[in-house]
CSV table of C-alpha atoms in Angstrom, one decimal:
chain,number,residue,atom,x,y,z
N,1,MET,CA,0.1,-18.1,-7.6
N,2,LYS,CA,1.5,-17.1,-4.2
N,3,LYS,CA,-0.7,-14.3,-2.7
N,4,ARG,CA,0.7,-11.0,-3.7
N,5,ALA,CA,1.6,-7.7,-1.5
N,6,VAL,CA,2.8,-4.6,-2.1
N,7,VAL,CA,4.4,-3.1,0.7
N,8,VAL,CA,5.2,0.8,1.2
N,9,LEU,CA,8.7,0.2,1.9
N,10,SER,CA,10.7,3.6,3.1
N,11,GLY,CA,14.0,2.3,5.0
N,12,GLY,CA,12.4,3.2,8.5
N,13,LEU,CA,12.1,0.8,11.4
N,14,ASP,CA,7.8,0.4,10.7
N,15,SER,CA,8.1,-0.4,7.0
N,16,THR,CA,10.8,-2.3,7.7
N,17,THR,CA,8.6,-4.5,10.2
N,18,CYS,CA,5.4,-4.6,7.7
N,19,MET,CA,8.0,-6.4,5.4
N,20,GLY,CA,8.6,-9.5,8.0
N,21,VAL,CA,4.5,-8.9,9.1
N,22,ALA,CA,3.2,-9.5,5.1
N,23,LYS,CA,6.2,-12.4,4.7
N,24,ASP,CA,4.9,-13.8,7.9
N,25,GLN,CA,1.5,-13.8,6.6
N,26,GLY,CA,2.3,-15.8,3.8
N,27,TYR,CA,2.7,-13.2,0.8
N,28,GLU,CA,5.3,-12.4,-1.7
N,29,LEU,CA,6.6,-9.2,-1.4
N,30,TRP,CA,6.3,-6.2,-3.7
N,31,PRO,CA,8.1,-3.6,-2.2
N,32,MET,CA,7.8,0.3,-2.9
N,33,THR,CA,10.5,2.7,-2.1
N,34,PHE,CA,9.3,6.9,-2.3
N,35,SER,CA,12.0,8.9,-3.3
N,36,TYR,CA,10.7,12.8,-2.6
N,37,GLY,CA,12.9,15.2,-2.0
N,38,GLN,CA,13.7,14.2,1.3
N,39,ARG,CA,16.6,15.8,2.2
N,40,HIS,CA,19.0,12.8,1.2
N,41,ASP,CA,19.1,9.7,-0.4
N,42,ARG,CA,20.0,7.3,2.6
N,43,GLU,CA,16.2,6.4,3.4
N,44,VAL,CA,16.2,4.6,-0.1
N,45,GLU,CA,19.6,3.3,0.1
N,46,GLN,CA,18.3,1.5,3.4
N,47,ALA,CA,14.9,0.2,1.5
N,48,ARG,CA,17.7,-1.6,-1.5
N,49,LYS,CA,19.1,-2.9,1.2
N,50,ILE,CA,15.9,-4.0,3.5
N,51,ALA,CA,14.4,-5.7,0.2
N,52,ASP,CA,17.9,-7.3,-0.4
N,53,TYR,CA,17.7,-9.3,2.7
N,54,PHE,CA,13.7,-10.3,2.5
N,55,GLN,CA,15.3,-12.1,-1.1
N,56,VAL,CA,12.6,-9.5,-3.5
N,57,ASN,CA,12.3,-10.3,-7.2
N,58,THR,CA,11.2,-6.7,-8.1
N,59,HIS,CA,12.0,-3.8,-5.7
N,60,ARG,CA,10.1,-1.1,-7.1
N,61,ILE,CA,11.5,2.9,-6.7
N,62,VAL,CA,9.7,5.6,-7.6
N,63,ASN,CA,10.7,9.3,-7.9
N,64,LEU,CA,8.4,11.9,-6.7
N,65,ASP,CA,10.3,14.4,-7.5
N,66,PHE,CA,6.6,17.4,-7.7
N,67,PHE,CA,6.5,16.7,-3.8
N,68,LYS,CA,9.3,19.5,-3.6
N,69,GLN,CA,7.3,21.7,-5.5
N,70,LEU,CA,3.9,21.2,-3.5
N,71,GLY,CA,5.9,22.6,-0.6
N,72,GLY,CA,4.3,23.0,3.0
N,73,SER,CA,6.7,21.0,4.7
N,74,ALA,CA,10.2,20.8,6.4
N,75,LEU,CA,11.0,17.2,5.1
N,76,THR,CA,10.9,18.8,1.3
N,77,ASP,CA,11.5,22.1,1.7
N,78,GLN,CA,15.3,23.3,2.1
N,79,GLN,CA,13.8,26.4,3.5
N,80,LEU,CA,12.6,25.5,6.7
N,81,ASP,CA,14.3,23.9,9.5
N,82,VAL,CA,13.9,20.4,10.9
N,83,PRO,CA,12.5,20.6,13.9
N,84,GLN,CA,14.7,19.8,17.0
N,85,ASN,CA,12.6,19.1,20.4
N,86,GLU,CA,9.3,19.8,19.1
N,87,GLU,CA,7.1,19.9,21.5
N,88,ASN,CA,4.0,21.6,19.9
N,89,PRO,CA,0.5,19.7,19.4
N,90,GLY,CA,-1.3,19.8,16.3
N,91,ILE,CA,-0.1,19.1,12.9
N,92,PRO,CA,4.2,18.9,13.4
N,93,ILE,CA,5.6,20.6,10.4
N,94,THR,CA,7.7,17.6,9.1
N,95,TYR,CA,3.5,16.8,7.7
N,96,VAL,CA,3.9,16.4,4.1
N,97,PRO,CA,0.6,16.8,2.4
N,98,ALA,CA,-1.3,14.3,2.3
N,99,ARG,CA,1.8,12.0,2.0
N,100,ASN,CA,0.2,9.2,2.8
N,101,MET,CA,-2.9,9.2,0.6
N,102,ILE,CA,-0.4,10.1,-2.4
N,103,PHE,CA,1.4,6.3,-0.9
N,104,LEU,CA,-1.5,4.9,-1.4
N,105,ALA,CA,-2.9,5.8,-4.1
N,106,LEU,CA,0.2,5.2,-6.4
N,107,ALA,CA,1.3,1.8,-4.3
N,108,SER,CA,-2.8,0.3,-5.4
N,109,ALA,CA,-2.5,1.2,-8.7
N,110,TYR,CA,0.7,-0.9,-8.3
N,111,ALA,CA,-0.9,-3.5,-6.5
N,112,GLU,CA,-3.9,-3.5,-9.8
N,113,VAL,CA,-1.0,-4.0,-12.2
N,114,ILE,CA,0.7,-7.0,-10.9
N,115,GLY,CA,-2.2,-8.0,-9.1
N,116,ALA,CA,-1.9,-7.8,-5.7
N,117,SER,CA,-3.9,-8.7,-3.2
N,118,ALA,CA,-2.8,-6.3,-0.5
N,119,VAL,CA,-1.1,-3.2,0.2
N,120,PHE,CA,1.5,-2.8,3.5
N,121,THR,CA,2.0,0.3,4.9
N,122,GLY,CA,3.4,1.0,8.1
N,123,VAL,CA,1.0,4.0,9.9
N,124,SER,CA,0.1,3.9,14.1
N,125,SER,CA,-2.2,5.7,14.9
N,126,VAL,CA,-0.3,5.8,18.3
N,127,ASP,CA,3.2,7.4,17.9
N,128,TYR,CA,2.2,9.7,14.9
N,129,SER,CA,-1.1,11.2,15.9
N,130,GLY,CA,0.0,14.3,14.7
N,131,TYR,CA,-0.7,13.3,10.9
N,132,PRO,CA,-4.2,13.3,9.3
N,133,ASP,CA,-3.2,10.2,6.8
N,134,CYS,CA,-1.6,7.7,9.7
N,135,ARG,CA,-5.6,7.6,11.3
N,136,PRO,CA,-8.2,4.7,11.2
N,137,GLU,CA,-11.2,6.4,10.1
N,138,PHE,CA,-8.6,7.9,7.1
N,139,ILE,CA,-7.2,4.2,6.0
N,140,GLU,CA,-10.5,2.8,6.0
N,141,SER,CA,-11.7,6.1,4.3
N,142,MET,CA,-8.9,5.2,1.4
N,143,ALA,CA,-9.2,1.4,1.5
N,144,LYS,CA,-12.6,2.2,0.2
N,145,THR,CA,-12.1,4.6,-2.7
N,146,VAL,CA,-9.1,2.3,-3.9
N,147,ASN,CA,-11.7,-0.2,-4.3
N,148,LEU,CA,-13.8,1.9,-6.1
N,149,ALA,CA,-10.8,3.8,-8.9
N,150,THR,CA,-9.6,0.2,-9.7
N,151,ARG,CA,-10.4,-2.4,-11.5
N,152,ALA,CA,-11.0,-4.3,-8.2
N,153,GLY,CA,-14.6,-1.4,-8.1
N,154,VAL,CA,-15.8,-3.7,-11.5
N,155,THR,CA,-14.5,-7.2,-11.2
N,156,GLU,CA,-14.3,-10.1,-7.8
N,157,HIS,CA,-10.7,-8.9,-7.7
N,158,LYS,CA,-10.4,-6.7,-4.2
N,159,ILE,CA,-7.0,-4.9,-2.1
N,160,SER,CA,-6.7,-4.3,1.0
N,161,ILE,CA,-4.6,-1.9,2.7
N,162,GLU,CA,-3.3,-3.7,6.2
N,163,THR,CA,-1.7,-1.8,8.6
N,164,PRO,CA,-0.9,-4.3,11.3
N,165,LEU,CA,1.1,-1.5,13.8
N,166,MET,CA,-2.0,0.9,13.1
N,167,HIS,CA,-3.0,0.1,17.4
N,168,LEU,CA,1.0,-0.4,17.9
N,169,THR,CA,3.3,1.2,20.4
N,170,LYS,CA,7.0,1.6,19.2
N,171,ALA,CA,8.1,-0.8,22.0
N,172,GLU,CA,5.6,-2.8,20.6
N,173,THR,CA,6.5,-2.4,16.7
N,174,ILE,CA,9.6,-3.3,18.2
N,175,ARG,CA,9.3,-6.5,19.6
N,176,LEU,CA,7.1,-7.5,17.0
N,177,GLY,CA,9.4,-7.2,14.3
N,178,THR,CA,12.4,-8.6,16.7
N,179,ARG,CA,10.4,-11.9,16.9
N,180,LEU,CA,9.8,-12.1,13.3
N,181,HIS,CA,14.2,-11.2,12.6
N,182,VAL,CA,13.0,-8.0,11.0
N,183,PRO,CA,17.0,-6.3,9.5
N,184,TYR,CA,16.5,-3.7,12.0
N,185,GLU,CA,20.5,-3.4,11.8
N,186,ARG,CA,19.9,-2.1,7.7
N,187,THR,CA,16.2,1.2,8.9
N,188,THR,CA,17.1,4.3,9.4
N,189,SER,CA,14.7,6.9,11.1
N,190,CYS,CA,17.4,10.1,11.6
N,191,TYR,CA,15.7,13.2,9.9
N,192,ASN,CA,19.5,14.2,9.7
N,193,GLY,CA,20.2,11.4,7.2
N,194,GLY,CA,24.4,11.3,8.7
N,195,ASP,CA,26.1,8.0,8.7
N,196,LYS,CA,25.6,7.8,12.4
N,197,ALA,CA,21.6,8.5,13.4
N,198,CYS,CA,21.9,11.8,15.4
N,199,GLY,CA,19.9,10.7,18.1
N,200,THR,CA,18.5,14.0,19.2
N,201,CYS,CA,16.1,14.9,16.0
N,202,ASP,CA,12.1,14.1,17.0
N,203,SER,CA,12.6,10.6,15.3
N,204,CYS,CA,15.5,9.3,16.8
N,205,ARG,CA,14.1,10.4,19.6
N,206,LEU,CA,11.0,8.3,19.4
N,207,ARG,CA,13.6,5.5,17.7
N,208,ILE,CA,15.1,5.2,21.0
N,209,LYS,CA,12.4,5.4,23.4
N,210,GLY,CA,11.0,2.2,21.1
N,211,PHE,CA,13.9,0.0,22.3
N,212,GLN,CA,14.6,1.5,25.5
N,213,GLU,CA,10.8,0.4,26.5
N,214,ALA,CA,10.5,-2.6,24.2
N,215,GLY,CA,13.7,-3.5,26.4
N,216,LEU,CA,16.0,-4.3,23.3
N,217,VAL,CA,19.5,-2.5,22.5
N,218,ASP,CA,19.1,-0.6,19.1
N,219,PRO,CA,21.6,-2.2,16.3
N,220,ILE,CA,21.9,0.9,14.8
N,221,ASP,CA,25.2,3.4,14.9
N,222,TYR,CA,24.4,7.1,16.9
N,223,ALA,CA,26.5,9.8,16.8
N,224,ILE,CA,26.1,10.5,20.9
N,225,PRO,CA,26.0,8.2,23.8
N,226,ILE,CA,22.3,6.6,24.2
N,227,ASP,CA,22.1,4.7,27.5
N,228,TRP,CA,20.8,1.2,26.8
N,229,SER,CA,20.9,0.3,30.6
N,230,ARG,CA,17.1,1.2,30.3
N,231,ALA,CA,16.6,-1.6,28.0
K,1,MET,CA,-8.6,36.5,-0.5
K,2,LYS,CA,-11.0,35.2,-3.5
K,3,LYS,CA,-11.8,31.5,-3.0
K,4,ARG,CA,-9.1,29.3,-4.8
K,5,ALA,CA,-9.5,26.1,-6.7
K,6,VAL,CA,-7.2,23.9,-8.5
K,7,VAL,CA,-8.2,22.9,-11.6
K,8,VAL,CA,-7.1,19.7,-13.3
K,9,LEU,CA,-6.1,20.5,-16.5
K,10,SER,CA,-5.3,18.0,-19.8
K,11,GLY,CA,-5.5,20.2,-22.1
K,12,GLY,CA,-8.6,18.6,-23.1
K,13,LEU,CA,-12.1,19.7,-23.8
K,14,ASP,CA,-13.5,18.7,-20.5
K,15,SER,CA,-10.9,19.8,-17.8
K,16,THR,CA,-11.2,22.8,-20.4
K,17,THR,CA,-14.7,23.3,-19.9
K,18,CYS,CA,-14.1,22.9,-16.1
K,19,MET,CA,-11.7,26.1,-16.6
K,20,GLY,CA,-15.2,28.1,-17.4
K,21,VAL,CA,-17.1,26.8,-15.2
K,22,ALA,CA,-14.9,27.0,-11.9
K,23,LYS,CA,-14.0,31.3,-13.4
K,24,ASP,CA,-17.9,31.6,-13.9
K,25,GLN,CA,-18.4,30.0,-10.2
K,26,GLY,CA,-16.0,33.1,-8.7
K,27,TYR,CA,-12.8,31.6,-8.5
K,28,GLU,CA,-9.4,32.1,-8.5
K,29,LEU,CA,-7.9,28.9,-11.1
K,30,TRP,CA,-4.6,27.5,-10.1
K,31,PRO,CA,-4.6,24.8,-13.0
K,32,MET,CA,-2.4,21.9,-12.2
K,33,THR,CA,-1.4,19.9,-15.1
K,34,PHE,CA,0.0,16.0,-15.4
K,35,SER,CA,3.0,15.0,-17.5
K,36,TYR,CA,2.8,11.9,-17.5
K,37,GLY,CA,4.8,10.0,-19.9
K,38,GLN,CA,2.1,10.1,-22.7
K,39,ARG,CA,2.4,9.2,-26.2
K,40,HIS,CA,3.3,12.9,-27.1
K,41,ASP,CA,3.5,16.2,-25.0
K,42,ARG,CA,0.9,17.6,-27.4
K,43,GLU,CA,-1.8,18.4,-24.1
K,44,VAL,CA,0.4,20.0,-21.9
K,45,GLU,CA,2.1,22.7,-24.5
K,46,GLN,CA,-2.6,23.2,-25.4
K,47,ALA,CA,-3.0,23.4,-21.6
K,48,ARG,CA,0.0,25.9,-21.6
K,49,LYS,CA,-2.6,27.4,-23.4
K,50,ILE,CA,-5.4,27.4,-22.3
K,51,ALA,CA,-3.8,28.5,-18.3
K,52,ASP,CA,-2.8,31.7,-20.6
K,53,TYR,CA,-5.9,32.2,-22.2
K,54,PHE,CA,-7.5,32.6,-18.7
K,55,GLN,CA,-4.7,34.5,-17.6
K,56,VAL,CA,-3.7,32.4,-14.2
K,57,ASN,CA,-1.3,33.8,-11.7
K,58,THR,CA,0.3,30.2,-11.4
K,59,HIS,CA,0.0,26.8,-13.7
K,60,ARG,CA,2.1,24.5,-12.1
K,61,ILE,CA,3.1,21.5,-14.4
K,62,VAL,CA,3.7,18.2,-12.6
K,63,ASN,CA,6.0,15.9,-14.5
K,64,LEU,CA,4.5,12.5,-13.4
K,65,ASP,CA,7.1,9.9,-15.1
K,66,PHE,CA,6.8,7.0,-12.6
K,67,PHE,CA,3.1,5.8,-14.3
K,68,LYS,CA,5.3,4.8,-17.2
K,69,GLN,CA,7.1,2.4,-14.9
K,70,LEU,CA,3.4,1.2,-13.6
K,71,GLY,CA,2.3,0.4,-17.1
K,72,GLY,CA,-0.6,-1.2,-17.7
K,73,SER,CA,-2.3,1.0,-20.0
K,74,ALA,CA,-2.1,1.9,-24.0
K,75,LEU,CA,-2.2,5.8,-23.0
K,76,THR,CA,1.4,5.5,-21.5
K,77,ASP,CA,3.1,1.6,-22.6
K,78,GLN,CA,5.0,2.0,-25.8
K,79,GLN,CA,4.5,-2.2,-26.5
K,80,LEU,CA,-0.1,-1.6,-27.1
K,81,ASP,CA,-1.4,-0.6,-30.2
K,82,VAL,CA,-3.9,2.8,-29.0
K,83,PRO,CA,-6.9,1.2,-30.1
K,84,GLN,CA,-8.9,2.1,-33.2
K,85,ASN,CA,-13.3,1.8,-33.1
K,86,GLU,CA,-12.8,-0.2,-29.9
K,87,GLU,CA,-16.7,-1.6,-29.2
K,88,ASN,CA,-15.5,-3.8,-26.7
K,89,PRO,CA,-17.5,-3.1,-23.8
K,90,GLY,CA,-15.2,-3.6,-20.0
K,91,ILE,CA,-12.8,-1.3,-19.1
K,92,PRO,CA,-11.1,0.1,-22.3
K,93,ILE,CA,-7.3,-0.7,-23.0
K,94,THR,CA,-6.5,2.9,-22.1
K,95,TYR,CA,-7.5,3.0,-18.9
K,96,VAL,CA,-4.3,4.1,-16.5
K,97,PRO,CA,-4.7,2.9,-13.8
K,98,ALA,CA,-6.5,4.8,-10.9
K,99,ARG,CA,-5.6,7.8,-12.9
K,100,ASN,CA,-7.9,9.6,-11.5
K,101,MET,CA,-7.5,8.5,-7.8
K,102,ILE,CA,-3.7,9.5,-7.8
K,103,PHE,CA,-4.8,12.8,-9.8
K,104,LEU,CA,-7.4,14.1,-7.2
K,105,ALA,CA,-4.5,12.6,-4.9
K,106,LEU,CA,-1.7,15.3,-6.0
K,107,ALA,CA,-4.9,18.0,-6.3
K,108,SER,CA,-6.2,18.1,-2.8
K,109,ALA,CA,-2.7,17.8,-1.7
K,110,TYR,CA,-1.7,21.1,-3.3
K,111,ALA,CA,-5.1,22.1,-2.7
K,112,GLU,CA,-4.1,22.2,0.8
K,113,VAL,CA,-0.9,23.9,0.0
K,114,ILE,CA,-2.8,27.2,-1.6
K,115,GLY,CA,-5.8,26.7,0.9
K,116,ALA,CA,-7.9,25.8,-2.1
K,117,SER,CA,-11.4,25.2,-1.6
K,118,ALA,CA,-12.2,23.3,-4.5
K,119,VAL,CA,-10.9,20.5,-7.0
K,120,PHE,CA,-12.2,20.5,-9.5
K,121,THR,CA,-12.3,17.6,-12.3
K,122,GLY,CA,-14.0,17.3,-15.5
K,123,VAL,CA,-14.8,13.5,-15.2
K,124,SER,CA,-17.9,12.3,-16.7
K,125,SER,CA,-20.1,9.6,-15.6
K,126,VAL,CA,-21.8,9.3,-18.7
K,127,ASP,CA,-19.1,9.4,-21.9
K,128,TYR,CA,-16.8,7.6,-19.8
K,129,SER,CA,-18.5,4.7,-18.4
K,130,GLY,CA,-15.8,2.3,-19.1
K,131,TYR,CA,-13.6,3.7,-16.2
K,132,PRO,CA,-13.9,3.1,-12.4
K,133,ASP,CA,-12.5,5.8,-11.3
K,134,CYS,CA,-15.1,8.5,-13.2
K,135,ARG,CA,-18.2,7.4,-11.5
K,136,PRO,CA,-20.1,9.1,-8.4
K,137,GLU,CA,-19.5,6.8,-6.0
K,138,PHE,CA,-15.3,7.4,-6.3
K,139,ILE,CA,-15.9,11.2,-6.5
K,140,GLU,CA,-17.6,10.6,-3.3
K,141,SER,CA,-16.2,8.9,-1.3
K,142,MET,CA,-12.9,10.6,-2.5
K,143,ALA,CA,-13.9,13.6,-1.4
K,144,LYS,CA,-14.2,11.9,2.2
K,145,THR,CA,-10.8,10.4,1.7
K,146,VAL,CA,-9.3,13.4,0.8
K,147,ASN,CA,-11.0,15.6,4.2
K,148,LEU,CA,-9.9,12.8,6.1
K,149,ALA,CA,-5.7,12.4,5.1
K,150,THR,CA,-5.7,16.8,4.8
K,151,ARG,CA,-5.0,19.7,7.3
K,152,ALA,CA,-9.0,19.6,6.4
K,153,GLY,CA,-10.0,16.9,7.9
K,154,VAL,CA,-8.7,18.4,11.7
K,155,THR,CA,-9.5,21.9,11.1
K,156,GLU,CA,-12.5,24.0,9.6
K,157,HIS,CA,-11.2,24.1,5.9
K,158,LYS,CA,-12.5,21.6,3.7
K,159,ILE,CA,-11.8,21.0,-0.2
K,160,SER,CA,-14.2,19.9,-2.4
K,161,ILE,CA,-14.3,18.1,-5.1
K,162,GLU,CA,-16.0,19.4,-8.6
K,163,THR,CA,-17.4,17.7,-10.9
K,164,PRO,CA,-19.5,20.1,-13.0
K,165,LEU,CA,-19.4,17.3,-16.3
K,166,MET,CA,-20.6,14.7,-14.1
K,167,HIS,CA,-24.1,14.1,-15.6
K,168,LEU,CA,-23.5,15.5,-19.0
K,169,THR,CA,-23.3,14.4,-22.1
K,170,LYS,CA,-20.2,15.4,-24.0
K,171,ALA,CA,-22.7,17.3,-26.7
K,172,GLU,CA,-24.3,19.0,-23.4
K,173,THR,CA,-21.0,20.1,-22.2
K,174,ILE,CA,-19.6,21.5,-25.3
K,175,ARG,CA,-23.2,23.5,-25.2
K,176,LEU,CA,-22.2,24.6,-21.6
K,177,GLY,CA,-18.4,25.9,-22.4
K,178,THR,CA,-19.3,27.3,-25.1
K,179,ARG,CA,-21.9,29.4,-23.0
K,180,LEU,CA,-18.9,30.1,-20.8
K,181,HIS,CA,-16.7,31.5,-23.8
K,182,VAL,CA,-14.2,28.5,-23.5
K,183,PRO,CA,-11.5,28.5,-26.1
K,184,TYR,CA,-12.1,24.5,-27.8
K,185,GLU,CA,-9.9,26.2,-30.1
K,186,ARG,CA,-6.6,25.5,-28.1
K,187,THR,CA,-8.5,22.1,-26.6
K,188,THR,CA,-7.1,18.9,-27.8
K,189,SER,CA,-8.3,15.1,-28.0
K,190,CYS,CA,-6.5,13.0,-30.4
K,191,TYR,CA,-5.1,10.0,-28.7
K,192,ASN,CA,-2.5,10.6,-31.6
K,193,GLY,CA,-1.3,14.2,-31.1
K,194,GLY,CA,-0.4,15.0,-34.3
K,195,ASP,CA,-0.8,18.7,-35.3
K,196,LYS,CA,-4.4,18.2,-36.9
K,197,ALA,CA,-7.0,15.8,-35.2
K,198,CYS,CA,-7.1,12.1,-36.6
K,199,GLY,CA,-10.6,11.9,-36.6
K,200,THR,CA,-10.4,8.2,-36.4
K,201,CYS,CA,-9.9,7.3,-32.6
K,202,ASP,CA,-12.0,6.9,-30.2
K,203,SER,CA,-11.9,10.3,-28.5
K,204,CYS,CA,-11.7,12.0,-32.1
K,205,ARG,CA,-14.7,10.1,-32.6
K,206,LEU,CA,-16.5,11.2,-29.2
K,207,ARG,CA,-15.7,14.9,-29.6
K,208,ILE,CA,-16.5,14.8,-33.4
K,209,LYS,CA,-20.2,13.6,-32.1
K,210,GLY,CA,-20.7,15.7,-29.5
K,211,PHE,CA,-19.5,18.9,-31.4
K,212,GLN,CA,-22.0,17.9,-33.9
K,213,GLU,CA,-25.2,16.9,-31.7
K,214,ALA,CA,-25.1,20.2,-30.4
K,215,GLY,CA,-25.3,21.4,-33.3
K,216,LEU,CA,-21.4,23.3,-33.5
K,217,VAL,CA,-18.3,23.2,-35.1
K,218,ASP,CA,-15.5,22.0,-33.6
K,219,PRO,CA,-12.8,25.1,-34.5
K,220,ILE,CA,-9.9,22.4,-34.6
K,221,ASP,CA,-8.1,21.1,-37.3
K,222,TYR,CA,-8.8,17.6,-38.6
K,223,ALA,CA,-6.6,15.0,-41.0
K,224,ILE,CA,-10.0,13.9,-42.3
K,225,PRO,CA,-13.3,15.6,-43.6
K,226,ILE,CA,-15.7,16.2,-41.1
K,227,ASP,CA,-19.4,16.3,-42.1
K,228,TRP,CA,-20.1,19.5,-40.1
K,229,SER,CA,-23.8,19.7,-41.7
K,230,ARG,CA,-25.3,17.5,-39.4
K,231,ALA,CA,-24.6,20.7,-37.0
């Protein structure tokens, strides 16, 4: 049997790059997408298109409505505004409490069920250092916990947590993905989730800067003119 | 402000004992119940009654439908029979993949949102040693992971995972809870979830044996006669 990987697929640029990396490493792709009360369903829609591109057998979409009930984040709480051009240091308001821990716990449970030996996640400690659960020390501790929590803990079967983008800048990620023919035209990053990316939210700005630094033109449409001459 | 504890409350005997222990330790109780495609809703119903007994301010009930999709367990998969008198060693078929890891990840996220300093869970390594995520080494690793995953990881606020029943037998748990006036009459343990406990499933048998060894009579009703003379 071909070795299997669960890939946490958000529909964004990083997780889609992970699909390319896992495929390149010879894994059969088992993407898992979490729908968790985002302001929009665009991410899930794009994730479907990305899964199609990679011709996966099964794309598991898991509804996590309860994130709305937990509160504490601008991405899931309708009462809070998404920050524009946030310059605050520390933990961003877009932080969902322990989101990666929850995603990785669920993805690992799924990995156990389907016999996957790896869980891929597109976290990076470089561009998102404000999120506690994107740090290497968290991932290392989580991997240990996963193997204690599952049958892996009492059998030979181990589950690794793969974070190929951990130490890459956004530009390096984009160069890597481009080399692997990752379909960036199917990805979405904008917090506002319109037909065209707004180009002004924190996430758009980070993405645009990444393509500019990589010397590449982003294939998605923006609602405002972007200066790609720097590309 | 009174210190707060999230208590993972299943409606069973162990988690209800944890409510008593947390209260006894001076915590304000914030119970959290997971509804995850059990064959019955009785556990959730009993959890409500237990929360009422303790006069909590908020009882968070979280719907985890996706457990059904993950599969791999007799407790959530309608295709599998609940085992009767299972004598098999190893991991029981009633194991839900990484269930405690998922519960503790969610309870810790909730703890962060409400500013709780502890998460109580009724796991025991004595009577349930077949479940990998009931072992002390799992809990220790999980606690470390939680504090790396949350704001706790970058601020002074820490979240502890409290497992007061970890090294207790069922009989010792029942004696402890009885001393703390835990309302065992409101709890449910039977896998079959009828109005009366079946008295024959693994969970009923463990409970009955616990009361017998504790020298106490179980206040709930059973569908078959139980010999309490040993109590």
